[in-house]
Amino acid sequence: MPESNKAAKKRIQKANRAAGIGDETGRIVRVKEAPKMAMCTVCQIELKITKTNTELKAHAEGKHGKTLEECFPGAGAIAAELAASRGKGGAAAAAPAANKGGKKKGGDIGDLDDLLAAGLNVGKKKGKK
């Protein structure tokens, strides 16, 4: 049984070592940047800023009865910056996707009712005799 691309991985690491890329074994290590944090102006708790800021909003409204900007000034701008910089949830997620097929996946509710009515058998299940 093959060892799941072990030889290919070693070959790539050897080429990386020869080119001087990565660490001493040739592995390329991606370093993640630290998450952006914001401190509440009321209770001084530090929370992570995300694209939607759901945790920050829940904290501000639930604990203090204030808005996001009152408790965490500037968090909305940083969240917008995060959403724009990341490809997954950036501008593409904000705009609705164009429907390529022309028809919705679920179809019309009336069509679904007709399908259900046609497919239902109103009777007892047949059992073994």
mmCIF file of N, CA and C in Angstrom:
data_model
loop_
_atom_site.group_PDB
_atom_site.id
_atom_site.type_symbol
_atom_site.label_atom_id
_atom_site.label_comp_id
_atom_site.label_asym_id
_atom_site.label_seq_id
_atom_site.Cartn_x
_atom_site.Cartn_y
_atom_site.Cartn_z
ATOM 1 N N MET A 1 0.829 -1.182 0.000
ATOM 2 C CA MET A 1 0.000 0.000 0.000
ATOM 3 C C MET A 1 0.878 1.252 0.000
ATOM 4 N N PRO A 2 0.546 2.257 -0.813
ATOM 5 C CA PRO A 2 1.349 3.476 -0.834
ATOM 6 C C PRO A 2 1.213 4.246 0.473
ATOM 7 N N GLU A 3 2.239 5.011 0.773
ATOM 8 C CA GLU A 3 2.259 5.733 2.041
ATOM 9 C C GLU A 3 1.825 7.182 1.861
ATOM 10 N N SER A 4 0.726 7.391 1.205
ATOM 11 C CA SER A 4 0.049 8.679 1.033
ATOM 12 C C SER A 4 0.987 9.848 0.727
ATOM 13 N N ASN A 5 1.594 9.792 -0.422
ATOM 14 C CA ASN A 5 2.429 10.884 -0.943
ATOM 15 C C ASN A 5 3.658 11.188 -0.096
ATOM 16 N N LYS A 6 4.146 10.214 0.636
ATOM 17 C CA LYS A 6 5.316 10.438 1.476
ATOM 18 C C LYS A 6 6.541 10.783 0.627
ATOM 19 N N ALA A 7 6.721 10.076 -0.472
ATOM 20 C CA ALA A 7 7.871 10.322 -1.342
ATOM 21 C C ALA A 7 7.773 11.691 -2.003
ATOM 22 N N ALA A 8 6.573 12.075 -2.420
ATOM 23 C CA ALA A 8 6.393 13.392 -3.042
ATOM 24 C C ALA A 8 6.673 14.510 -2.041
ATOM 25 N N LYS A 9 6.229 14.304 -0.802
ATOM 26 C CA LYS A 9 6.473 15.297 0.242
ATOM 27 C C LYS A 9 7.971 15.465 0.499
ATOM 28 N N LYS A 10 8.688 14.328 0.580
ATOM 29 C CA LYS A 10 10.145 14.366 0.797
ATOM 30 C C LYS A 10 10.855 15.055 -0.361
ATOM 31 N N ARG A 11 10.389 14.784 -1.603
ATOM 32 C CA ARG A 11 10.984 15.398 -2.787
ATOM 33 C C ARG A 11 10.819 16.922 -2.745
ATOM 34 N N ILE A 12 9.625 17.381 -2.361
ATOM 35 C CA ILE A 12 9.363 18.823 -2.275
ATOM 36 C C ILE A 12 10.201 19.455 -1.174
ATOM 37 N N GLN A 13 10.319 18.763 -0.020
ATOM 38 C CA GLN A 13 11.119 19.298 1.081
ATOM 39 C C GLN A 13 12.599 19.370 0.698
ATOM 40 N N LYS A 14 13.076 18.405 -0.063
ATOM 41 C CA LYS A 14 14.472 18.424 -0.515
ATOM 42 C C LYS A 14 14.713 19.597 -1.454
ATOM 43 N N ALA A 15 13.750 19.860 -2.343
ATOM 44 C CA ALA A 15 13.878 21.008 -3.245
ATOM 45 C C ALA A 15 13.831 22.320 -2.465
ATOM 46 N N ASN A 16 13.010 22.382 -1.439
ATOM 47 C CA ASN A 16 12.932 23.587 -0.605
ATOM 48 C C ASN A 16 14.243 23.821 0.132
ATOM 49 N N ARG A 17 14.849 22.737 0.660
ATOM 50 C CA ARG A 17 16.142 22.889 1.356
ATOM 51 C C ARG A 17 17.203 23.400 0.389
ATOM 52 N N ALA A 18 17.204 22.869 -0.832
ATOM 53 C CA ALA A 18 18.193 23.283 -1.832
ATOM 54 C C ALA A 18 18.007 24.748 -2.218
ATOM 55 N N ALA A 19 16.744 25.207 -2.233
ATOM 56 C CA ALA A 19 16.460 26.592 -2.595
ATOM 57 C C ALA A 19 16.568 27.536 -1.400
ATOM 58 N N GLY A 20 16.717 26.981 -0.196
ATOM 59 C CA GLY A 20 16.830 27.816 0.999
ATOM 60 C C GLY A 20 15.482 28.327 1.489
ATOM 61 N N ILE A 21 14.416 27.617 1.143
ATOM 62 C CA ILE A 21 13.077 28.036 1.549
ATOM 63 C C ILE A 21 12.648 27.209 2.756
ATOM 64 N N GLY A 22 11.956 27.814 3.695
ATOM 65 C CA GLY A 22 11.397 27.098 4.832
ATOM 66 C C GLY A 22 12.405 26.897 5.945
ATOM 67 N N ASP A 23 12.090 25.953 6.844
ATOM 68 C CA ASP A 23 12.988 25.688 7.960
ATOM 69 C C ASP A 23 14.099 24.726 7.547
ATOM 70 N N GLU A 24 14.848 24.218 8.524
ATOM 71 C CA GLU A 24 16.002 23.376 8.195
ATOM 72 C C GLU A 24 15.616 22.039 7.566
ATOM 73 N N THR A 25 14.381 21.585 7.750
ATOM 74 C CA THR A 25 13.954 20.332 7.142
ATOM 75 C C THR A 25 13.262 20.550 5.805
ATOM 76 N N GLY A 26 13.063 21.799 5.387
ATOM 77 C CA GLY A 26 12.434 22.086 4.109
ATOM 78 C C GLY A 26 10.938 22.304 4.199
ATOM 79 N N ARG A 27 10.390 22.256 5.413
ATOM 80 C CA ARG A 27 8.949 22.482 5.582
ATOM 81 C C ARG A 27 8.664 23.973 5.558
ATOM 82 N N ILE A 28 7.607 24.342 4.879
ATOM 83 C CA ILE A 28 7.182 25.735 4.838
ATOM 84 C C ILE A 28 6.128 25.913 5.916
ATOM 85 N N VAL A 29 6.454 26.747 6.896
ATOM 86 C CA VAL A 29 5.567 26.958 8.025
ATOM 87 C C VAL A 29 4.879 28.303 7.843
ATOM 88 N N ARG A 30 3.552 28.274 7.887
ATOM 89 C CA ARG A 30 2.784 29.507 7.759
ATOM 90 C C ARG A 30 2.540 30.068 9.151
ATOM 91 N N VAL A 31 2.903 31.312 9.359
ATOM 92 C CA VAL A 31 2.720 31.956 10.650
ATOM 93 C C VAL A 31 1.456 32.804 10.591
ATOM 94 N N LYS A 32 0.520 32.502 11.487
ATOM 95 C CA LYS A 32 -0.729 33.249 11.531
ATOM 96 C C LYS A 32 -0.525 34.519 12.348
ATOM 97 N N GLU A 33 -1.196 35.577 11.910
ATOM 98 C CA GLU A 33 -1.102 36.811 12.673
ATOM 99 C C GLU A 33 -2.037 36.724 13.875
ATOM 100 N N ALA A 34 -1.706 37.463 14.919
ATOM 101 C CA ALA A 34 -2.501 37.436 16.148
ATOM 102 C C ALA A 34 -3.884 38.032 15.875
ATOM 103 N N PRO A 35 -4.918 37.502 16.524
ATOM 104 C CA PRO A 35 -6.264 38.040 16.304
ATOM 105 C C PRO A 35 -6.388 39.453 16.869
ATOM 106 N N LYS A 36 -7.215 40.258 16.212
ATOM 107 C CA LYS A 36 -7.434 41.628 16.674
ATOM 108 C C LYS A 36 -8.335 41.571 17.896
ATOM 109 N N MET A 37 -7.958 42.285 18.949
ATOM 110 C CA MET A 37 -8.699 42.289 20.203
ATOM 111 C C MET A 37 -9.189 43.704 20.495
ATOM 112 N N ALA A 38 -10.307 43.781 21.209
ATOM 113 C CA ALA A 38 -10.854 45.073 21.625
ATOM 114 C C ALA A 38 -11.201 44.986 23.098
ATOM 115 N N MET A 39 -11.002 46.094 23.824
ATOM 116 C CA MET A 39 -11.279 46.129 25.249
ATOM 117 C C MET A 39 -12.549 46.929 25.500
ATOM 118 N N CYS A 40 -13.438 46.383 26.319
ATOM 119 C CA CYS A 40 -14.682 47.052 26.668
ATOM 120 C C CYS A 40 -14.348 48.273 27.526
ATOM 121 N N THR A 41 -14.961 49.397 27.193
ATOM 122 C CA THR A 41 -14.680 50.624 27.946
ATOM 123 C C THR A 41 -15.349 50.627 29.307
ATOM 124 N N VAL A 42 -16.356 49.776 29.504
ATOM 125 C CA VAL A 42 -17.085 49.749 30.774
ATOM 126 C C VAL A 42 -16.430 48.807 31.772
ATOM 127 N N CYS A 43 -16.262 47.536 31.384
ATOM 128 C CA CYS A 43 -15.764 46.539 32.339
ATOM 129 C C CYS A 43 -14.343 46.064 32.048
ATOM 130 N N GLN A 44 -13.708 46.584 31.033
ATOM 131 C CA GLN A 44 -12.316 46.308 30.677
ATOM 132 C C GLN A 44 -12.035 44.849 30.308
ATOM 133 N N ILE A 45 -13.043 44.128 29.825
ATOM 134 C CA ILE A 45 -12.816 42.761 29.339
ATOM 135 C C ILE A 45 -12.364 42.842 27.883
ATOM 136 N N GLU A 46 -11.461 41.932 27.496
ATOM 137 C CA GLU A 46 -10.908 41.950 26.147
ATOM 138 C C GLU A 46 -11.515 40.813 25.343
ATOM 139 N N LEU A 47 -12.112 41.149 24.193
ATOM 140 C CA LEU A 47 -12.752 40.168 23.325
ATOM 141 C C LEU A 47 -12.190 40.276 21.913
ATOM 142 N N LYS A 48 -12.271 39.157 21.171
ATOM 143 C CA LYS A 48 -11.736 39.110 19.809
ATOM 144 C C LYS A 48 -12.705 39.754 18.831
ATOM 145 N N ILE A 49 -12.167 40.551 17.908
ATOM 146 C CA ILE A 49 -12.970 41.186 16.864
ATOM 147 C C ILE A 49 -13.054 40.219 15.691
ATOM 148 N N THR A 50 -14.290 39.943 15.252
ATOM 149 C CA THR A 50 -14.517 39.055 14.111
ATOM 150 C C THR A 50 -15.202 39.844 13.003
ATOM 151 N N LYS A 51 -15.522 39.146 11.893
ATOM 152 C CA LYS A 51 -16.186 39.835 10.780
ATOM 153 C C LYS A 51 -17.576 40.302 11.160
ATOM 154 N N THR A 52 -18.298 39.519 11.967
ATOM 155 C CA THR A 52 -19.679 39.876 12.316
ATOM 156 C C THR A 52 -19.811 40.480 13.700
ATOM 157 N N ASN A 53 -18.806 40.318 14.541
ATOM 158 C CA ASN A 53 -18.800 40.865 15.907
ATOM 159 C C ASN A 53 -19.991 40.412 16.739
ATOM 160 N N THR A 54 -20.435 39.199 16.585
ATOM 161 C CA THR A 54 -21.591 38.730 17.340
ATOM 162 C C THR A 54 -21.306 38.672 18.832
ATOM 163 N N GLU A 55 -20.121 38.255 19.204
ATOM 164 C CA GLU A 55 -19.770 38.170 20.623
ATOM 165 C C GLU A 55 -19.681 39.562 21.239
ATOM 166 N N LEU A 56 -19.123 40.506 20.507
ATOM 167 C CA LEU A 56 -19.017 41.869 21.017
ATOM 168 C C LEU A 56 -20.395 42.509 21.172
ATOM 169 N N LYS A 57 -21.262 42.296 20.178
ATOM 170 C CA LYS A 57 -22.618 42.859 20.243
ATOM 171 C C LYS A 57 -23.398 42.264 21.405
ATOM 172 N N ALA A 58 -23.281 40.943 21.584
ATOM 173 C CA ALA A 58 -23.986 40.280 22.680
ATOM 174 C C ALA A 58 -23.494 40.791 24.026
ATOM 175 N N HIS A 59 -22.203 41.027 24.156
ATOM 176 C CA HIS A 59 -21.642 41.544 25.403
ATOM 177 C C HIS A 59 -22.151 42.950 25.675
ATOM 178 N N ALA A 60 -22.080 43.818 24.669
ATOM 179 C CA ALA A 60 -22.472 45.215 24.856
ATOM 180 C C ALA A 60 -23.960 45.340 25.189
ATOM 181 N N GLU A 61 -24.805 44.605 24.478
ATOM 182 C CA GLU A 61 -26.245 44.708 24.699
ATOM 183 C C GLU A 61 -26.687 43.932 25.932
ATOM 184 N N GLY A 62 -26.103 42.764 26.163
ATOM 185 C CA GLY A 62 -26.521 41.920 27.275
ATOM 186 C C GLY A 62 -26.027 42.384 28.628
ATOM 187 N N LYS A 63 -24.766 42.742 28.723
ATOM 188 C CA LYS A 63 -24.204 43.118 30.009
ATOM 189 C C LYS A 63 -24.436 44.581 30.363
ATOM 190 N N HIS A 64 -24.317 45.454 29.359
ATOM 191 C CA HIS A 64 -24.329 46.884 29.657
ATOM 192 C C HIS A 64 -25.533 47.623 29.085
ATOM 193 N N GLY A 65 -26.269 47.012 28.169
ATOM 194 C CA GLY A 65 -27.406 47.689 27.554
ATOM 195 C C GLY A 65 -26.986 48.855 26.675
ATOM 196 N N LYS A 66 -25.827 48.760 26.075
ATOM 197 C CA LYS A 66 -25.294 49.821 25.217
ATOM 198 C C LYS A 66 -25.078 49.270 23.816
ATOM 199 N N THR A 67 -24.711 50.168 22.909
ATOM 200 C CA THR A 67 -24.429 49.740 21.543
ATOM 201 C C THR A 67 -22.988 49.259 21.440
ATOM 202 N N LEU A 68 -22.672 48.669 20.289
ATOM 203 C CA LEU A 68 -21.329 48.155 20.046
ATOM 204 C C LEU A 68 -20.292 49.279 20.092
ATOM 205 N N GLU A 69 -20.611 50.409 19.476
ATOM 206 C CA GLU A 69 -19.647 51.520 19.404
ATOM 207 C C GLU A 69 -19.425 52.177 20.763
ATOM 208 N N GLU A 70 -20.410 52.113 21.657
ATOM 209 C CA GLU A 70 -20.216 52.701 22.985
ATOM 210 C C GLU A 70 -19.253 51.860 23.820
ATOM 211 N N CYS A 71 -19.380 50.539 23.721
ATOM 212 C CA CYS A 71 -18.513 49.668 24.513
ATOM 213 C C CYS A 71 -17.161 49.408 23.847
ATOM 214 N N PHE A 72 -17.174 49.221 22.545
ATOM 215 C CA PHE A 72 -15.953 48.897 21.807
ATOM 216 C C PHE A 72 -15.761 49.903 20.679
ATOM 217 N N PRO A 73 -15.226 51.090 20.958
ATOM 218 C CA PRO A 73 -15.067 52.089 19.899
ATOM 219 C C PRO A 73 -14.065 51.620 18.838
ATOM 220 N N GLY A 74 -14.473 51.757 17.572
ATOM 221 C CA GLY A 74 -13.611 51.387 16.455
ATOM 222 C C GLY A 74 -13.712 49.926 16.050
ATOM 223 N N ALA A 75 -14.461 49.107 16.768
ATOM 224 C CA ALA A 75 -14.549 47.686 16.444
ATOM 225 C C ALA A 75 -15.291 47.459 15.131
ATOM 226 N N GLY A 76 -16.277 48.286 14.831
ATOM 227 C CA GLY A 76 -17.025 48.134 13.577
ATOM 228 C C GLY A 76 -16.143 48.366 12.365
ATOM 229 N N ALA A 77 -15.269 49.360 12.443
ATOM 230 C CA ALA A 77 -14.369 49.658 11.324
ATOM 231 C C ALA A 77 -13.358 48.532 11.124
ATOM 232 N N ILE A 78 -12.851 47.979 12.216
ATOM 233 C CA ILE A 78 -11.881 46.890 12.117
ATOM 234 C C ILE A 78 -12.562 45.639 11.552
ATOM 235 N N ALA A 79 -13.821 45.396 11.953
ATOM 236 C CA ALA A 79 -14.561 44.244 11.437
ATOM 237 C C ALA A 79 -14.799 44.385 9.941
ATOM 238 N N ALA A 80 -15.118 45.589 9.484
ATOM 239 C CA ALA A 80 -15.317 45.818 8.055
ATOM 240 C C ALA A 80 -14.017 45.589 7.295
ATOM 241 N N GLU A 81 -12.911 45.994 7.886
ATOM 242 C CA GLU A 81 -11.598 45.784 7.277
ATOM 243 C C GLU A 81 -11.279 44.291 7.187
ATOM 244 N N LEU A 82 -11.607 43.538 8.249
ATOM 245 C CA LEU A 82 -11.390 42.088 8.237
ATOM 246 C C LEU A 82 -12.239 41.412 7.166
ATOM 247 N N ALA A 83 -13.495 41.829 7.051
ATOM 248 C CA ALA A 83 -14.391 41.231 6.066
ATOM 249 C C ALA A 83 -13.912 41.516 4.648
ATOM 250 N N ALA A 84 -13.364 42.691 4.427
ATOM 251 C CA ALA A 84 -12.881 43.044 3.096
ATOM 252 C C ALA A 84 -11.578 42.325 2.761
ATOM 253 N N SER A 85 -10.737 42.085 3.761
ATOM 254 C CA SER A 85 -9.439 41.479 3.499
ATOM 255 C C SER A 85 -9.514 39.978 3.302
ATOM 256 N N ARG A 86 -10.512 39.322 3.842
ATOM 257 C CA ARG A 86 -10.635 37.875 3.702
ATOM 258 C C ARG A 86 -11.529 37.547 2.526
ATOM 259 N N GLY A 87 -11.124 36.584 1.738
ATOM 260 C CA GLY A 87 -11.857 36.243 0.523
ATOM 261 C C GLY A 87 -13.176 35.544 0.764
ATOM 262 N N LYS A 88 -13.275 34.723 1.809
ATOM 263 C CA LYS A 88 -14.474 33.909 2.010
ATOM 264 C C LYS A 88 -15.697 34.746 2.315
ATOM 265 N N GLY A 89 -15.596 35.642 3.256
ATOM 266 C CA GLY A 89 -16.790 36.352 3.671
ATOM 267 C C GLY A 89 -16.768 37.815 3.313
ATOM 268 N N GLY A 90 -15.942 38.214 2.381
ATOM 269 C CA GLY A 90 -15.795 39.622 2.038
ATOM 270 C C GLY A 90 -16.939 40.142 1.203
ATOM 271 N N ALA A 91 -16.624 40.864 0.164
ATOM 272 C CA ALA A 91 -17.632 41.483 -0.691
ATOM 273 C C ALA A 91 -18.465 40.445 -1.425
ATOM 274 N N ALA A 92 -17.901 39.287 -1.674
ATOM 275 C CA ALA A 92 -18.643 38.255 -2.392
ATOM 276 C C ALA A 92 -19.815 37.731 -1.559
ATOM 277 N N ALA A 93 -19.643 37.655 -0.254
ATOM 278 C CA ALA A 93 -20.721 37.156 0.593
ATOM 279 C C ALA A 93 -21.772 38.232 0.834
ATOM 280 N N ALA A 94 -21.386 39.498 0.777
ATOM 281 C CA ALA A 94 -22.327 40.580 1.020
ATOM 282 C C ALA A 94 -23.317 40.713 -0.132
ATOM 283 N N ALA A 95 -22.860 40.521 -1.356
ATOM 284 C CA ALA A 95 -23.742 40.608 -2.514
ATOM 285 C C ALA A 95 -24.345 39.232 -2.774
ATOM 286 N N PRO A 96 -25.645 39.163 -3.058
ATOM 287 C CA PRO A 96 -26.243 37.854 -3.334
ATOM 288 C C PRO A 96 -25.705 37.280 -4.634
ATOM 289 N N ALA A 97 -25.528 35.985 -4.633
ATOM 290 C CA ALA A 97 -24.966 35.317 -5.806
ATOM 291 C C ALA A 97 -26.003 35.276 -6.923
ATOM 292 N N ALA A 98 -25.521 35.403 -8.141
ATOM 293 C CA ALA A 98 -26.423 35.354 -9.292
ATOM 294 C C ALA A 98 -26.910 33.921 -9.459
ATOM 295 N N ASN A 99 -28.185 33.775 -9.725
ATOM 296 C CA ASN A 99 -28.772 32.454 -9.881
ATOM 297 C C ASN A 99 -28.527 31.986 -11.318
ATOM 298 N N LYS A 100 -27.673 31.001 -11.483
ATOM 299 C CA LYS A 100 -27.266 30.571 -12.816
ATOM 300 C C LYS A 100 -28.356 29.775 -13.516
ATOM 301 N N GLY A 101 -29.075 28.942 -12.801
ATOM 302 C CA GLY A 101 -30.067 28.075 -13.407
ATOM 303 C C GLY A 101 -31.355 28.777 -13.741
ATOM 304 N N GLY A 102 -31.617 29.927 -13.159
ATOM 305 C CA GLY A 102 -32.840 30.644 -13.425
ATOM 306 C C GLY A 102 -33.963 30.234 -12.493
ATOM 307 N N LYS A 103 -33.881 29.068 -11.888
ATOM 308 C CA LYS A 103 -34.922 28.609 -10.987
ATOM 309 C C LYS A 103 -34.298 28.330 -9.628
ATOM 310 N N LYS A 104 -35.014 28.649 -8.576
ATOM 311 C CA LYS A 104 -34.489 28.416 -7.245
ATOM 312 C C LYS A 104 -34.375 26.934 -6.975
ATOM 313 N N LYS A 105 -33.504 26.606 -6.046
ATOM 314 C CA LYS A 105 -33.273 25.212 -5.723
ATOM 315 C C LYS A 105 -34.538 24.570 -5.148
ATOM 316 N N GLY A 106 -35.216 25.292 -4.251
ATOM 317 C CA GLY A 106 -36.399 24.747 -3.608
ATOM 318 C C GLY A 106 -37.624 24.803 -4.482
ATOM 319 N N GLY A 107 -37.650 25.668 -5.464
ATOM 320 C CA GLY A 107 -38.807 25.800 -6.336
ATOM 321 C C GLY A 107 -39.909 26.595 -5.662
ATOM 322 N N ASP A 108 -41.097 26.501 -6.202
ATOM 323 C CA ASP A 108 -42.248 27.220 -5.676
ATOM 324 C C ASP A 108 -42.915 26.370 -4.598
ATOM 325 N N ILE A 109 -43.494 27.017 -3.599
ATOM 326 C CA ILE A 109 -44.156 26.304 -2.513
ATOM 327 C C ILE A 109 -45.344 25.500 -3.040
ATOM 328 N N GLY A 110 -46.091 26.065 -3.985
ATOM 329 C CA GLY A 110 -47.231 25.357 -4.562
ATOM 330 C C GLY A 110 -46.799 24.071 -5.241
ATOM 331 N N ASP A 111 -45.665 24.123 -5.935
ATOM 332 C CA ASP A 111 -45.145 22.929 -6.599
ATOM 333 C C ASP A 111 -44.793 21.848 -5.581
ATOM 334 N N LEU A 112 -44.244 22.254 -4.458
ATOM 335 C CA LEU A 112 -43.878 21.297 -3.427
ATOM 336 C C LEU A 112 -45.110 20.637 -2.820
ATOM 337 N N ASP A 113 -46.165 21.431 -2.619
ATOM 338 C CA ASP A 113 -47.404 20.862 -2.082
ATOM 339 C C ASP A 113 -47.987 19.838 -3.039
ATOM 340 N N ASP A 114 -47.963 20.138 -4.328
ATOM 341 C CA ASP A 114 -48.473 19.200 -5.321
ATOM 342 C C ASP A 114 -47.661 17.910 -5.324
ATOM 343 N N LEU A 115 -46.343 18.028 -5.220
ATOM 344 C CA LEU A 115 -45.484 16.853 -5.197
ATOM 345 C C LEU A 115 -45.744 16.000 -3.962
ATOM 346 N N LEU A 116 -45.914 16.667 -2.825
ATOM 347 C CA LEU A 116 -46.176 15.929 -1.602
ATOM 348 C C LEU A 116 -47.512 15.205 -1.671
ATOM 349 N N ALA A 117 -48.530 15.879 -2.176
ATOM 350 C CA ALA A 117 -49.855 15.273 -2.258
ATOM 351 C C ALA A 117 -49.845 14.076 -3.208
ATOM 352 N N ALA A 118 -49.095 14.167 -4.279
ATOM 353 C CA ALA A 118 -49.054 13.079 -5.241
ATOM 354 C C ALA A 118 -48.273 11.888 -4.707
ATOM 355 N N GLY A 119 -47.308 12.129 -3.866
ATOM 356 C CA GLY A 119 -46.442 11.056 -3.402
ATOM 357 C C GLY A 119 -46.915 10.383 -2.128
ATOM 358 N N LEU A 120 -47.920 10.916 -1.464
ATOM 359 C CA LEU A 120 -48.361 10.343 -0.195
ATOM 360 C C LEU A 120 -49.376 9.234 -0.420
ATOM 361 N N ASN A 121 -49.189 8.134 0.257
ATOM 362 C CA ASN A 121 -50.157 7.047 0.255
ATOM 363 C C ASN A 121 -50.858 7.070 1.599
ATOM 364 N N VAL A 122 -52.173 7.188 1.575
ATOM 365 C CA VAL A 122 -52.917 7.231 2.821
ATOM 366 C C VAL A 122 -53.477 5.838 3.059
ATOM 367 N N GLY A 123 -52.760 5.051 3.770
ATOM 368 C CA GLY A 123 -53.197 3.687 4.056
ATOM 369 C C GLY A 123 -52.257 3.046 5.033
ATOM 370 N N LYS A 124 -52.567 1.838 5.447
ATOM 371 C CA LYS A 124 -51.705 1.149 6.373
ATOM 372 C C LYS A 124 -50.486 0.602 5.644
ATOM 373 N N LYS A 125 -49.410 0.496 6.398
ATOM 374 C CA LYS A 125 -48.215 -0.106 5.824
ATOM 375 C C LYS A 125 -48.417 -1.598 5.692
ATOM 376 N N LYS A 126 -47.883 -2.128 4.639
ATOM 377 C CA LYS A 126 -48.000 -3.566 4.434
ATOM 378 C C LYS A 126 -46.977 -4.259 5.306
ATOM 379 N N GLY A 127 -47.423 -5.227 6.034
ATOM 380 C CA GLY A 127 -46.528 -5.963 6.900
ATOM 381 C C GLY A 127 -46.328 -7.374 6.404
ATOM 382 N N LYS A 128 -45.472 -8.098 7.070
ATOM 383 C CA LYS A 128 -45.225 -9.493 6.698
ATOM 384 C C LYS A 128 -46.361 -10.356 7.207
ATOM 385 N N LYS A 129 -46.709 -11.360 6.431
ATOM 386 C CA LYS A 129 -47.768 -12.285 6.852
ATOM 387 C C LYS A 129 -47.209 -13.571 7.335
#
